[in-house]
Amino acid sequence: MYNRRKFIRATAFSLGAGLTAAQAASATATSNTNTDINGIESKPSGQPLKNTAAIISPVVISTWDAGLEANKAAWTILTNEGRALDAVERGVMVTEESLNCCVGLGANPDRDGIVTLDACIMDEAFNCGAVAFLERIKHPICVARRVMEKTPHVMLVGEGAQQFAQAEGFTLEPKVLSKTAQASYEEWLKRSNYRSPRINIENQKGHGPFAPAKLPNGEWNHDTIGMLALDMFGHLSGSCTTSGAGFKMRGRVGDSPIIGAGLYVDNEVGACVATGQGEDVIRVAGASMVVEAMRQGRSPEAACQALIERVIRIKKEKAKDIQVAFLALDNKGNTGAYAIHPGFSYALRSATEEKLIVAKSYFT
Ligand code: SD4
């Protein structure tokens, strides 16, 4: 449960000491640090941040409507003095294991009928880990975190990522499609006309070769969840996990596991996660550029809008055929999003709010 008294007491103490969120973040980051292979100092992952002054009202945001459930799990961690890093990992695990969603092993397969998953995670001290083209592992986000914590690398892919996961004790799940994915795949096979996916446009309209089935509860499936959180100690973290584009070419990897494209976190400024057509997010180094736009003084929403406008300038008339959305959180807890087309929403949880917010878009 959220311990409001403790939070207010700590807030009063720290604000009395005149610290800004960013100052508090760097103050807590310098205690009990590790130095990684790049000489970057970081808090050891997985350690609770006890004995540090809690001064920030936590907040978590995540993409699409599945984010509402995912945020609940993250919120429990954030309100128990947990790290944003733990919150964003735990939060998206809820979506990864939901067979009602196109994230995780229940998702649509590639055009050869095999589900391949991508994920990444990043903390407040530039530590990051990623996996891509990973098969038969239930929680790619947890493997991404292990890559970050247990290897000198940032990204492992395919067979190597799977071998690493197994060595870390992750179980190899059976190679079967979920009922919904099997049905969509059989439907797609009737035409099997591969072309570049039009992610999240046809999904929303419910037609086209890349459209997953409408869920029994009437909601549309999305194949990605991205989550950003700010913890009580002023630390930002982010995660992103996806099955990518349904019926994609074998081996295709989108933006979601790519640090700087699908996700970026810089505690001095803020964090950003992307969703939609990954190819067009990679092209503009999307998430990192949104963070840079915030560094220049833009609000999270204005920064997301600036990058969406860049994508549109590059794509020209083809922009009407793609959906891209950015979601951002600054280190003071302000949030914002912007998309190319209407239909993108994000889930927000804070001390005062729990709701789905419809993002503004370039086209109306
Ligand atoms: C990808 N960006 O693989 C992901 C897909 C996505 O909601 O976000 N779908 O390109």
Coordinates of C-alpha atoms and ligand atoms in Angstrom, one line a residue:
M1 CA 0.0 0.0 0.0
Y2 CA 1.1 3.5 -0.7
N3 CA 2.5 5.0 2.5
R4 CA 1.3 8.6 2.1
R5 CA 2.4 9.8 5.5
K6 CA 5.9 8.6 5.0
F7 CA 6.0 10.2 1.5
I8 CA 4.7 13.6 2.8
R9 CA 7.1 13.6 5.7
A10 CA 10.0 12.8 3.4
T11 CA 8.8 15.4 0.8
A12 CA 8.7 18.1 3.5
F13 CA 12.2 17.1 4.6
S14 CA 13.7 17.2 1.2
L15 CA 12.0 20.2 -0.2
G16 CA 13.0 22.0 3.0
A17 CA 16.5 21.1 2.2
G18 CA 15.9 22.9 -1.1
L19 CA 16.7 20.1 -3.5
T20 CA 15.3 19.9 -7.0
A21 CA 14.3 16.5 -8.4
A22 CA 17.4 16.3 -10.5
Q23 CA 19.7 17.2 -7.6
A24 CA 18.0 14.6 -5.4
A25 CA 18.4 12.0 -8.2
S26 CA 22.1 12.7 -8.5
A27 CA 22.6 12.8 -4.7
T28 CA 21.1 9.4 -4.3
A29 CA 22.9 8.0 -7.3
T30 CA 26.3 8.7 -5.9
S31 CA 25.8 6.7 -2.8
N32 CA 26.7 3.0 -2.9
T33 CA 27.6 3.0 -6.6
N34 CA 29.2 0.4 -9.0
T35 CA 31.3 1.3 -11.9
D36 CA 30.5 -0.6 -15.1
I37 CA 32.8 -1.6 -18.0
N38 CA 32.4 1.9 -19.5
G39 CA 33.4 3.6 -16.3
I40 CA 29.8 4.7 -15.8
E41 CA 28.8 4.7 -12.1
S42 CA 25.5 3.1 -11.3
K43 CA 23.5 1.8 -8.4
P44 CA 23.7 -1.9 -8.2
S45 CA 20.5 -3.3 -9.9
G46 CA 17.9 -4.9 -7.8
Q47 CA 18.8 -3.2 -4.6
P48 CA 16.1 -1.4 -2.7
L49 CA 16.9 2.3 -2.2
K50 CA 16.5 2.3 1.6
N51 CA 17.9 5.1 3.8
T52 CA 17.6 7.7 1.0
A53 CA 15.3 10.6 1.3
A54 CA 12.1 10.1 -0.7
I55 CA 11.2 13.4 -2.2
I56 CA 9.3 12.8 -5.5
S57 CA 5.7 11.8 -6.0
P58 CA 6.1 8.6 -8.1
V59 CA 4.5 8.3 -11.5
V60 CA 4.2 5.5 -14.1
I61 CA 2.9 5.7 -17.7
S62 CA 2.6 3.0 -20.3
T63 CA 1.4 2.6 -23.9
W64 CA -2.1 1.6 -24.9
D65 CA -4.9 0.3 -22.8
A66 CA -3.1 -2.8 -21.6
G67 CA -1.0 -0.3 -19.7
L68 CA -3.7 0.2 -17.1
E69 CA -3.2 -3.4 -15.7
A70 CA 0.6 -3.2 -16.2
N71 CA 0.7 0.1 -14.2
K72 CA -0.9 -1.5 -11.2
A73 CA 2.0 -3.9 -10.8
A74 CA 4.5 -1.1 -11.2
W75 CA 2.6 1.1 -8.8
T76 CA 2.8 -1.4 -6.0
I77 CA 6.6 -1.3 -6.3
L78 CA 6.8 2.4 -6.6
T79 CA 4.8 3.1 -3.5
N80 CA 6.8 0.6 -1.5
E81 CA 10.0 2.6 -1.9
G82 CA 11.0 0.4 -4.8
R83 CA 13.2 1.3 -7.8
A84 CA 11.7 2.6 -11.0
L85 CA 13.8 -0.1 -12.7
D86 CA 12.0 -2.9 -10.8
A87 CA 8.7 -1.2 -11.5
V88 CA 9.1 -1.1 -15.2
E89 CA 10.3 -4.7 -15.4
R90 CA 7.4 -6.0 -13.2
G91 CA 4.8 -3.9 -14.9
V92 CA 5.4 -5.1 -18.5
M93 CA 5.7 -8.7 -17.3
V94 CA 1.9 -8.5 -16.7
T95 CA 1.4 -7.8 -20.4
E96 CA 3.9 -10.4 -21.5
E97 CA 2.1 -13.1 -19.7
S98 CA -1.4 -12.1 -20.7
L99 CA -2.5 -14.4 -23.5
N100 CA -5.2 -11.8 -24.4
C101 CA -2.6 -9.5 -25.8
C102 CA -0.2 -9.4 -28.7
V103 CA 2.8 -9.0 -26.5
G104 CA 4.8 -12.1 -25.4
L105 CA 4.3 -15.7 -26.5
G106 CA 0.6 -15.3 -27.1
A107 CA 1.3 -12.8 -29.9
N108 CA 1.1 -13.1 -33.7
P109 CA 4.0 -15.0 -35.3
D110 CA 6.2 -14.0 -38.2
R111 CA 5.3 -15.1 -41.7
D112 CA 7.0 -18.5 -41.0
G113 CA 4.6 -19.1 -38.1
I114 CA 7.1 -18.5 -35.3
V115 CA 6.7 -16.0 -32.5
T116 CA 9.9 -13.9 -32.1
L117 CA 10.2 -11.3 -29.3
D118 CA 12.2 -8.1 -28.7
A119 CA 12.6 -6.2 -25.4
C120 CA 14.8 -3.6 -23.7
I121 CA 15.2 -1.9 -20.4
M122 CA 17.2 1.1 -19.2
D123 CA 17.8 2.7 -15.8
E124 CA 18.7 6.1 -14.4
A125 CA 22.4 5.7 -14.8
F126 CA 22.6 4.7 -18.5
N127 CA 22.7 1.0 -17.7
C128 CA 20.7 -0.8 -20.4
G129 CA 20.1 -4.3 -21.8
A130 CA 18.2 -5.7 -24.8
V131 CA 17.2 -8.9 -26.5
A132 CA 15.9 -9.4 -30.0
F133 CA 14.6 -12.2 -32.3
L134 CA 14.2 -14.3 -29.1
E135 CA 12.0 -17.4 -29.3
R136 CA 10.2 -19.5 -26.6
I137 CA 11.0 -17.3 -23.6
K138 CA 8.0 -16.0 -21.6
H139 CA 9.6 -12.9 -20.3
P140 CA 12.0 -11.3 -22.7
I141 CA 12.1 -8.2 -20.5
C142 CA 13.7 -10.2 -17.7
V143 CA 16.3 -11.5 -20.1
A144 CA 17.0 -8.0 -21.2
R145 CA 17.6 -7.0 -17.6
R146 CA 20.0 -10.0 -17.1
V147 CA 21.9 -8.9 -20.2
M148 CA 22.3 -5.5 -18.6
E149 CA 23.3 -6.8 -15.2
K150 CA 25.3 -10.0 -16.0
T151 CA 27.1 -9.4 -19.3
P152 CA 29.4 -6.7 -20.5
H153 CA 27.1 -6.2 -23.5
V154 CA 23.9 -4.3 -24.2
M155 CA 22.2 -6.6 -26.7
L156 CA 21.9 -10.3 -27.4
V157 CA 19.9 -11.7 -30.3
G158 CA 18.4 -15.0 -31.6
E159 CA 19.9 -18.2 -30.6
G160 CA 22.6 -16.6 -28.5
A161 CA 20.0 -14.7 -26.5
Q162 CA 18.0 -17.9 -26.0
Q163 CA 21.1 -19.8 -24.9
F164 CA 21.9 -17.0 -22.4
A165 CA 18.4 -17.1 -21.1
Q166 CA 18.5 -20.8 -20.5
A167 CA 21.9 -20.5 -18.8
E168 CA 20.3 -17.9 -16.5
G169 CA 17.5 -20.4 -15.6
F170 CA 14.7 -19.3 -17.9
T171 CA 12.5 -22.2 -19.1
L172 CA 12.1 -22.9 -22.8
E173 CA 8.4 -22.8 -23.5
P174 CA 6.7 -25.1 -26.1
K175 CA 6.7 -23.9 -29.6
V176 CA 2.9 -23.5 -30.0
L177 CA 0.8 -20.5 -31.0
S178 CA -2.0 -19.2 -28.8
K179 CA -5.5 -19.8 -30.1
T180 CA -6.0 -16.2 -31.2
A181 CA -2.6 -16.1 -33.0
Q182 CA -3.2 -19.5 -34.7
A183 CA -6.5 -18.2 -36.0
S184 CA -5.0 -14.9 -37.3
Y185 CA -2.1 -16.8 -38.8
E186 CA -4.4 -19.2 -40.7
E187 CA -6.4 -16.2 -41.9
W188 CA -3.2 -14.4 -43.1
L189 CA -1.9 -17.6 -44.8
K190 CA -4.9 -17.6 -47.1
R191 CA -3.4 -14.6 -48.9
S192 CA 0.1 -14.5 -47.4
N193 CA 0.9 -11.4 -49.4
Y194 CA 3.9 -10.0 -47.6
R195 CA 4.3 -6.3 -47.6
S196 CA 5.7 -3.8 -45.2
P197 CA 3.4 -3.8 -42.1
R198 CA 1.1 -0.9 -41.4
I199 CA 1.3 -1.3 -37.7
N200 CA -1.5 0.0 -35.6
I201 CA -3.5 1.6 -38.4
E202 CA -5.0 -1.6 -39.7
N203 CA -5.0 -3.0 -36.2
Q204 CA -7.3 -0.2 -35.2
K205 CA -9.6 -0.5 -38.2
G206 CA -9.5 -4.3 -37.8
H207 CA -8.6 -5.2 -41.4
G208 CA -5.6 -5.9 -43.6
P209 CA -3.1 -8.8 -43.6
F210 CA -1.4 -7.5 -40.4
A211 CA -4.4 -7.0 -38.3
P212 CA -4.7 -9.2 -35.3
A213 CA -8.2 -10.4 -34.4
K214 CA -10.5 -8.2 -32.3
L215 CA -10.4 -9.5 -28.8
P216 CA -13.6 -11.2 -27.3
N217 CA -14.0 -8.2 -25.0
G218 CA -14.2 -5.9 -28.0
E219 CA -10.7 -4.3 -27.5
W220 CA -8.0 -4.2 -30.2
N221 CA -4.8 -6.0 -29.7
H222 CA -1.5 -4.1 -29.8
D223 CA 1.8 -5.9 -30.1
T224 CA 3.9 -3.7 -27.8
I225 CA 4.0 -2.2 -24.3
G226 CA 6.4 0.5 -23.4
M227 CA 6.6 1.8 -19.8
L228 CA 8.3 4.7 -18.1
A229 CA 8.5 5.3 -14.4
L230 CA 9.8 7.9 -11.9
D231 CA 10.4 6.6 -8.4
M232 CA 10.3 8.3 -5.0
F233 CA 14.0 8.9 -5.2
G234 CA 13.8 10.8 -8.5
H235 CA 15.1 7.9 -10.6
L236 CA 13.7 7.3 -14.1
S237 CA 13.6 4.0 -15.8
G238 CA 12.0 2.5 -18.9
S239 CA 11.1 -0.8 -20.5
C240 CA 9.7 -1.9 -23.8
T241 CA 8.6 -5.4 -25.0
T242 CA 7.0 -6.5 -28.2
S243 CA 6.3 -9.3 -30.6
G244 CA 7.0 -6.8 -33.4
A245 CA 4.9 -6.6 -36.5
G246 CA 2.6 -9.6 -37.0
F247 CA 3.6 -11.8 -40.0
K248 CA 6.8 -9.9 -40.4
M249 CA 9.8 -11.3 -42.4
R250 CA 11.7 -13.9 -40.4
G251 CA 14.5 -12.1 -38.6
R252 CA 12.9 -8.6 -38.8
V253 CA 13.6 -6.5 -35.7
G254 CA 11.9 -3.2 -35.1
D255 CA 12.7 -0.2 -32.9
S256 CA 11.4 -1.7 -29.6
P257 CA 14.7 -3.4 -28.4
I258 CA 16.9 -0.6 -29.8
I259 CA 18.2 1.8 -27.1
G260 CA 17.8 5.3 -28.5
A261 CA 15.1 4.3 -31.0
G262 CA 12.4 2.5 -29.0
L263 CA 13.5 3.6 -25.6
Y264 CA 15.8 6.1 -24.0
V265 CA 16.3 7.4 -20.5
D266 CA 18.5 10.3 -19.3
N267 CA 17.9 11.1 -15.7
E268 CA 19.1 14.7 -16.2
V269 CA 16.1 15.3 -18.5
G270 CA 13.5 12.6 -19.0
A271 CA 12.6 9.4 -20.7
C272 CA 10.8 8.3 -23.9
V273 CA 9.3 5.2 -25.4
A274 CA 8.0 4.7 -28.9
T275 CA 5.3 2.5 -30.4
G276 CA 4.0 2.0 -34.0
Q277 CA 6.0 1.4 -37.2
G278 CA 9.4 0.6 -35.9
E279 CA 11.3 1.2 -39.1
D280 CA 10.2 4.8 -39.0
V281 CA 11.2 5.2 -35.4
I282 CA 14.7 3.8 -36.0
R283 CA 15.1 6.2 -38.9
V284 CA 14.9 9.3 -36.6
A285 CA 16.6 7.7 -33.5
G286 CA 13.2 8.5 -32.1
A287 CA 13.3 8.1 -28.3
S288 CA 16.7 9.6 -27.8
M289 CA 15.7 12.6 -30.0
V290 CA 12.5 13.2 -27.9
V291 CA 14.7 13.3 -24.8
E292 CA 17.0 15.8 -26.6
A293 CA 14.0 17.9 -27.5
M294 CA 13.0 18.0 -23.8
R295 CA 16.6 18.9 -22.9
Q296 CA 16.2 22.0 -25.1
G297 CA 13.2 23.0 -22.9
R298 CA 10.2 21.4 -24.6
S299 CA 7.5 19.8 -22.6
P300 CA 7.1 16.0 -23.0
E301 CA 4.1 16.5 -25.3
A302 CA 5.8 19.2 -27.4
A303 CA 9.0 17.1 -27.6
C304 CA 7.0 14.1 -28.9
Q305 CA 5.2 16.3 -31.4
A306 CA 8.5 17.7 -32.7
L307 CA 9.7 14.1 -33.5
I308 CA 6.3 13.1 -35.0
E309 CA 6.6 16.1 -37.3
R310 CA 10.1 15.0 -38.2
V311 CA 8.8 11.6 -39.2
I312 CA 6.1 13.2 -41.3
R313 CA 8.6 15.5 -43.0
I314 CA 10.7 12.5 -43.9
K315 CA 7.8 10.2 -45.0
K316 CA 6.0 12.9 -46.9
E317 CA 2.7 11.6 -48.4
K318 CA 3.5 8.1 -47.1
A319 CA 3.0 9.4 -43.5
K320 CA -0.8 8.9 -43.9
D321 CA -0.1 5.1 -44.1
I322 CA 1.8 4.7 -40.9
Q323 CA 1.2 5.1 -37.2
V324 CA 4.0 6.2 -34.9
A325 CA 3.5 7.4 -31.3
F326 CA 6.0 8.7 -28.7
L327 CA 5.3 8.8 -25.0
A328 CA 7.5 10.8 -22.6
L329 CA 8.1 11.5 -18.9
D330 CA 10.4 14.2 -17.6
N331 CA 12.4 14.0 -14.4
K332 CA 9.8 16.1 -12.6
G333 CA 7.0 13.7 -13.3
N334 CA 5.3 15.6 -16.2
T335 CA 4.0 13.4 -19.0
G336 CA 3.0 13.8 -22.6
A337 CA 2.5 11.9 -25.9
Y338 CA 1.9 12.6 -29.6
A339 CA 1.0 10.3 -32.5
I340 CA 0.7 10.6 -36.3
H341 CA -2.9 9.3 -36.3
P342 CA -5.7 9.4 -33.8
G343 CA -6.2 6.3 -31.7
F344 CA -3.1 6.2 -29.5
S345 CA -3.7 6.3 -25.8
Y346 CA -1.6 5.8 -22.7
A347 CA -2.2 4.7 -19.2
L348 CA -1.1 7.0 -16.3
R349 CA -0.9 6.2 -12.6
S350 CA 0.2 8.7 -10.0
A351 CA -0.7 9.5 -6.4
T352 CA -3.8 11.4 -7.6
E353 CA -4.7 9.8 -10.9
E354 CA -5.3 6.4 -12.6
K355 CA -6.6 6.8 -16.1
L356 CA -6.2 6.3 -19.9
I357 CA -5.2 9.5 -21.8
V358 CA -6.0 9.9 -25.4
A359 CA -2.9 11.4 -27.2
K360 CA -3.1 14.3 -29.6
S361 CA -2.2 13.5 -33.2
Y362 CA -1.0 15.2 -36.4
F363 CA -3.9 13.9 -38.5
T364 CA -7.3 14.2 -37.0
Ligands
SD4_1 C1 7.8 -2.7 -33.9 N1 7.3 -0.7 -32.7 O1 8.3 -3.9 -33.8 C2 7.0 -2.1 -32.8 C3 5.6 -2.4 -33.0 C4 4.6 -1.7 -32.1 O2 2.4 -1.6 -31.3 O3 4.9 -0.7 -31.4 N2 3.3 -2.1 -32.1 O4 8.0 -2.0 -34.9

